[in-house]
Amino acid sequence: DSGVTQTPKHLITATGQRVTLRCSPRSGDLSVYWYQQSLDQGLQFLIQYYNGEERAKGNILERFSAQQFPDLHSELNLSSLELGDSALYFCASSVDGGTNTGELFFGEGSRLTVL
Amino acid sequence: DQQVKQNSPSLSVQEGRISILNCDYTNSMFDYFLWYKKYPAEGPTFLISISSIKDKNEDGRFTVFLNKSAKHLSLHIVPSQPGDSAVYFCALYGGGSNYKLTFGKGTLLTVNP
């Protein structure tokens, strides 16, 4: 158990819909990262928040947005969903985004299926 | 632009033998080089890392080698055990203001009893 909690574990929805994925980081961790893993793809970095502020941005679509709340939990919002958005979405956390050595703690992921 | 390449999608070895997983990268700016392991239905877990100023780091059965001139990273597992069967991702971290972890596509290691 990494201590990172993601909900829901599975989600099935239709094209055009909007979903929200939630992540609670490990206790004491200030940074939250979101990654997308599509079929036959590695883990694609989407976005990172550190203590409530956006720290780094990757290949995140404009239809996607995220935020980190004062209690440090984070939400990833996916809207106008397309079939290609079907993927595993991982959240990870770390103590500090600046002095980290790259050791992140990952949740079990949220599997999104868009029909 | 794929900065991290794991050219072998899969690798099969016999129990007790050495497993060697390889990773090539293009950008020399990274500070840390890591290996993560992933079992089905679980998130990736950190396995071992190496700083850019070192060329070898060992932790039990796992050894990571870094060849900066060749921009090549490898993970040696000796001896391999069936429980090591998983997907292994190499990942690169840091450098300048880059705080993100950049992953390769992974190599599925199967250790046969």
Short mmCIF file of C-alpha atoms in Angstrom, two decimals:
data_model
loop_
_atom_site.label_atom_id
_atom_site.label_comp_id
_atom_site.label_asym_id
_atom_site.label_seq_id
_atom_site.Cartn_x
_atom_site.Cartn_y
_atom_site.Cartn_z
CA ASP A 1 0.00 0.00 0.00
CA SER A 2 1.64 3.21 -1.23
CA GLY A 3 -0.60 5.46 0.86
CA VAL A 4 -1.93 7.21 -2.25
CA THR A 5 -5.66 6.77 -2.72
CA GLN A 6 -7.44 7.15 -6.03
CA THR A 7 -11.16 7.05 -6.69
CA PRO A 8 -12.98 5.70 -8.54
CA LYS A 9 -11.03 2.56 -9.47
CA HIS A 10 -13.15 1.98 -12.54
CA LEU A 11 -15.33 4.33 -14.54
CA ILE A 12 -17.36 3.71 -17.67
CA THR A 13 -18.92 6.63 -19.48
CA ALA A 14 -19.99 7.82 -22.91
CA THR A 15 -18.36 10.12 -25.42
CA GLY A 16 -18.98 13.77 -24.77
CA GLN A 17 -19.35 13.31 -21.04
CA ARG A 18 -17.28 14.78 -18.22
CA VAL A 19 -15.68 12.90 -15.32
CA THR A 20 -13.66 13.78 -12.27
CA LEU A 21 -10.91 11.61 -10.87
CA ARG A 22 -9.82 12.12 -7.30
CA CYS A 23 -6.50 11.58 -5.58
CA SER A 24 -5.46 11.76 -1.95
CA PRO A 25 -1.66 11.88 -1.56
CA ARG A 26 0.36 10.21 1.14
CA SER A 27 0.23 11.97 4.46
CA GLY A 28 2.81 14.77 4.44
CA ASP A 29 3.38 14.79 0.69
CA LEU A 30 3.00 18.20 -0.90
CA SER A 31 3.35 17.28 -4.56
CA VAL A 32 0.77 15.50 -6.66
CA TYR A 33 1.43 14.23 -10.18
CA TRP A 34 -1.03 12.92 -12.76
CA TYR A 35 -0.04 10.39 -15.42
CA GLN A 36 -1.97 8.74 -18.23
CA GLN A 37 -1.24 5.22 -19.45
CA SER A 38 -2.95 4.29 -22.70
CA LEU A 39 -2.78 0.90 -24.40
CA ASP A 40 0.79 0.09 -25.47
CA GLN A 41 1.99 3.43 -24.18
CA GLY A 42 4.21 4.28 -21.30
CA LEU A 43 3.22 6.60 -18.56
CA GLN A 44 2.59 10.03 -20.03
CA PHE A 45 3.05 12.94 -17.66
CA LEU A 46 0.05 15.25 -17.55
CA ILE A 47 0.54 17.77 -14.77
CA GLN A 48 2.09 18.36 -11.36
CA TYR A 49 0.90 20.43 -8.42
CA TYR A 50 2.96 21.44 -5.45
CA ASN A 51 1.23 22.74 -2.34
CA GLY A 52 -1.77 23.95 -4.31
CA GLU A 53 0.05 25.52 -7.23
CA GLU A 54 0.77 24.18 -10.68
CA ARG A 55 4.47 23.25 -10.86
CA ALA A 56 4.92 21.51 -14.22
CA LYS A 57 2.78 20.73 -17.20
CA GLY A 58 3.12 17.93 -19.70
CA ASN A 59 1.02 16.74 -22.61
CA ILE A 60 -2.28 17.59 -21.04
CA LEU A 61 -5.13 18.29 -23.42
CA GLU A 62 -7.10 21.52 -23.15
CA ARG A 63 -10.18 19.41 -22.40
CA PHE A 64 -8.44 18.23 -19.23
CA SER A 65 -7.85 20.30 -16.14
CA ALA A 66 -6.65 19.65 -12.63
CA GLN A 67 -6.36 21.33 -9.29
CA GLN A 68 -4.96 20.73 -5.85
CA PHE A 69 -7.03 21.78 -2.89
CA PRO A 70 -5.91 23.23 0.48
CA ASP A 71 -6.12 19.79 2.07
CA LEU A 72 -3.69 18.68 -0.69
CA HIS A 73 -6.02 16.27 -2.42
CA SER A 74 -6.21 16.69 -6.16
CA GLU A 75 -8.82 16.26 -8.86
CA LEU A 76 -8.35 15.65 -12.55
CA ASN A 77 -11.29 16.76 -14.67
CA LEU A 78 -11.75 15.26 -18.11
CA SER A 79 -14.42 16.79 -20.33
CA SER A 80 -15.87 16.26 -23.82
CA LEU A 81 -14.59 12.74 -23.56
CA GLU A 82 -13.48 10.87 -26.66
CA LEU A 83 -12.87 7.18 -27.25
CA GLY A 84 -9.13 7.83 -27.21
CA ASP A 85 -9.30 9.10 -23.65
CA SER A 86 -9.85 5.55 -22.45
CA ALA A 87 -6.81 4.84 -20.31
CA LEU A 88 -5.45 4.24 -16.86
CA TYR A 89 -4.95 7.48 -14.98
CA PHE A 90 -2.39 7.37 -12.20
CA CYS A 91 -1.86 9.81 -9.43
CA ALA A 92 1.45 9.96 -7.59
CA SER A 93 2.77 12.00 -4.72
CA SER A 94 6.09 13.02 -3.24
CA VAL A 95 7.24 15.06 -0.32
CA ASP A 96 8.72 17.97 -2.19
CA GLY A 97 8.76 18.81 -5.88
CA GLY A 98 12.05 20.67 -5.70
CA THR A 99 14.44 18.42 -3.83
CA ASN A 100 12.93 15.11 -4.80
CA THR A 101 15.11 12.49 -6.45
CA GLY A 102 12.29 11.15 -8.58
CA GLU A 103 10.91 8.64 -6.12
CA LEU A 104 7.18 8.98 -6.45
CA PHE A 105 4.49 6.97 -4.73
CA PHE A 106 1.75 5.89 -7.08
CA GLY A 107 -1.86 5.05 -6.45
CA GLU A 108 -3.49 2.01 -8.02
CA GLY A 109 -4.96 4.07 -10.81
CA SER A 110 -8.40 4.91 -12.16
CA ARG A 111 -9.38 2.95 -15.25
CA LEU A 112 -11.54 5.09 -17.53
CA THR A 113 -13.48 3.49 -20.35
CA VAL A 114 -15.22 5.76 -22.84
CA LEU A 115 -17.86 4.05 -24.97
CA ASP B 1 9.82 13.23 -29.24
CA GLN B 2 10.54 10.16 -27.19
CA GLN B 3 13.25 11.04 -24.70
CA VAL B 4 13.37 7.61 -23.06
CA LYS B 5 13.43 4.41 -25.09
CA GLN B 6 13.06 0.85 -23.91
CA ASN B 7 13.55 -1.04 -27.14
CA SER B 8 12.63 -4.48 -25.81
CA PRO B 9 8.89 -4.78 -25.12
CA SER B 10 9.43 -8.12 -23.44
CA LEU B 11 12.11 -10.36 -21.97
CA SER B 12 11.93 -13.95 -20.81
CA VAL B 13 14.54 -15.56 -18.57
CA GLN B 14 14.92 -18.70 -16.49
CA GLU B 15 14.76 -18.59 -12.73
CA GLY B 16 18.21 -18.15 -11.24
CA ARG B 17 19.66 -16.51 -14.33
CA ILE B 18 20.48 -12.85 -14.86
CA SER B 19 17.88 -10.45 -16.25
CA ILE B 20 19.21 -7.39 -18.04
CA LEU B 21 16.81 -4.60 -18.91
CA ASN B 22 17.99 -1.71 -21.03
CA CYS B 23 17.04 1.89 -21.54
CA ASP B 24 18.39 4.63 -23.80
CA TYR B 25 17.82 8.33 -23.46
CA THR B 26 18.45 11.39 -25.57
CA ASN B 27 18.68 14.33 -23.18
CA SER B 28 21.70 14.62 -20.88
CA MET B 29 20.08 17.11 -18.54
CA PHE B 30 18.56 14.64 -16.10
CA ASP B 31 19.76 14.39 -12.50
CA TYR B 32 18.41 10.98 -11.53
CA PHE B 33 17.74 7.76 -13.36
CA LEU B 34 15.26 5.34 -11.89
CA TRP B 35 13.62 1.98 -12.37
CA TYR B 36 10.03 1.32 -11.43
CA LYS B 37 8.29 -2.03 -11.31
CA LYS B 38 4.61 -2.55 -12.05
CA TYR B 39 2.43 -5.56 -11.37
CA PRO B 40 -0.97 -5.92 -13.05
CA ALA B 41 -3.76 -3.92 -11.40
CA GLU B 42 -1.26 -2.01 -9.27
CA GLY B 43 0.49 1.31 -9.58
CA PRO B 44 4.21 1.50 -10.37
CA THR B 45 6.54 1.14 -7.40
CA PHE B 46 10.01 2.53 -7.09
CA LEU B 47 12.74 -0.07 -7.33
CA ILE B 48 16.18 1.55 -7.54
CA SER B 49 17.78 4.76 -8.72
CA ILE B 50 21.14 6.26 -9.57
CA SER B 51 22.41 9.81 -9.51
CA SER B 52 23.87 11.26 -12.68
CA ILE B 53 27.25 11.58 -10.93
CA LYS B 54 27.54 7.83 -10.36
CA ASP B 55 27.87 4.91 -12.72
CA LYS B 56 26.63 2.06 -10.53
CA ASN B 57 24.24 1.51 -7.68
CA GLU B 58 23.49 -1.82 -6.05
CA ASP B 59 20.64 -2.92 -3.81
CA GLY B 60 20.52 -6.60 -3.06
CA ARG B 61 19.77 -8.51 -6.23
CA PHE B 62 19.29 -5.32 -8.22
CA THR B 63 22.07 -3.26 -9.79
CA VAL B 64 21.63 -0.22 -11.99
CA PHE B 65 24.38 0.89 -14.35
CA LEU B 66 24.61 4.30 -15.97
CA ASN B 67 26.76 4.97 -19.03
CA LYS B 68 26.48 8.69 -19.59
CA SER B 69 28.65 8.81 -22.68
CA ALA B 70 26.40 6.26 -24.36
CA LYS B 71 23.25 7.70 -22.74
CA HIS B 72 22.37 4.21 -21.61
CA LEU B 73 20.87 2.83 -18.43
CA SER B 74 20.55 -0.82 -17.50
CA LEU B 75 19.07 -2.87 -14.68
CA HIS B 76 20.58 -6.21 -13.74
CA ILE B 77 18.62 -8.67 -11.61
CA VAL B 78 20.66 -11.56 -10.22
CA PRO B 79 19.41 -14.15 -9.54
CA SER B 80 16.04 -13.69 -11.20
CA GLN B 81 13.00 -15.03 -9.36
CA PRO B 82 9.46 -15.74 -10.58
CA GLY B 83 8.19 -12.95 -8.33
CA ASP B 84 10.25 -10.51 -10.39
CA SER B 85 7.86 -11.03 -13.31
CA ALA B 86 6.41 -7.57 -13.94
CA VAL B 87 6.66 -4.58 -16.25
CA TYR B 88 9.80 -2.54 -15.63
CA PHE B 89 9.88 1.14 -16.51
CA CYS B 90 12.97 3.25 -16.65
CA ALA B 91 12.40 6.87 -15.74
CA LEU B 92 14.43 10.03 -15.79
CA TYR B 93 14.02 12.88 -13.36
CA GLY B 94 15.06 16.44 -12.87
CA GLY B 95 17.53 18.76 -14.45
CA GLY B 96 17.10 22.52 -14.30
CA SER B 97 13.51 23.34 -13.52
CA ASN B 98 12.26 19.99 -14.73
CA TYR B 99 10.43 18.33 -11.89
CA LYS B 100 8.59 15.72 -13.86
CA LEU B 101 9.42 12.04 -14.14
CA THR B 102 9.72 10.92 -17.77
CA PHE B 103 9.03 7.24 -18.36
CA GLY B 104 9.90 4.76 -21.03
CA LYS B 105 7.20 2.45 -22.42
CA GLY B 106 8.27 -0.45 -20.25
CA THR B 107 9.63 -3.97 -20.65
CA LEU B 108 7.60 -7.00 -19.58
CA LEU B 109 9.91 -9.37 -17.75
CA THR B 110 8.81 -12.98 -17.38
CA VAL B 111 10.88 -15.22 -15.13
CA ASN B 112 10.11 -18.87 -15.78
CA PRO B 113 10.43 -21.42 -12.95
#
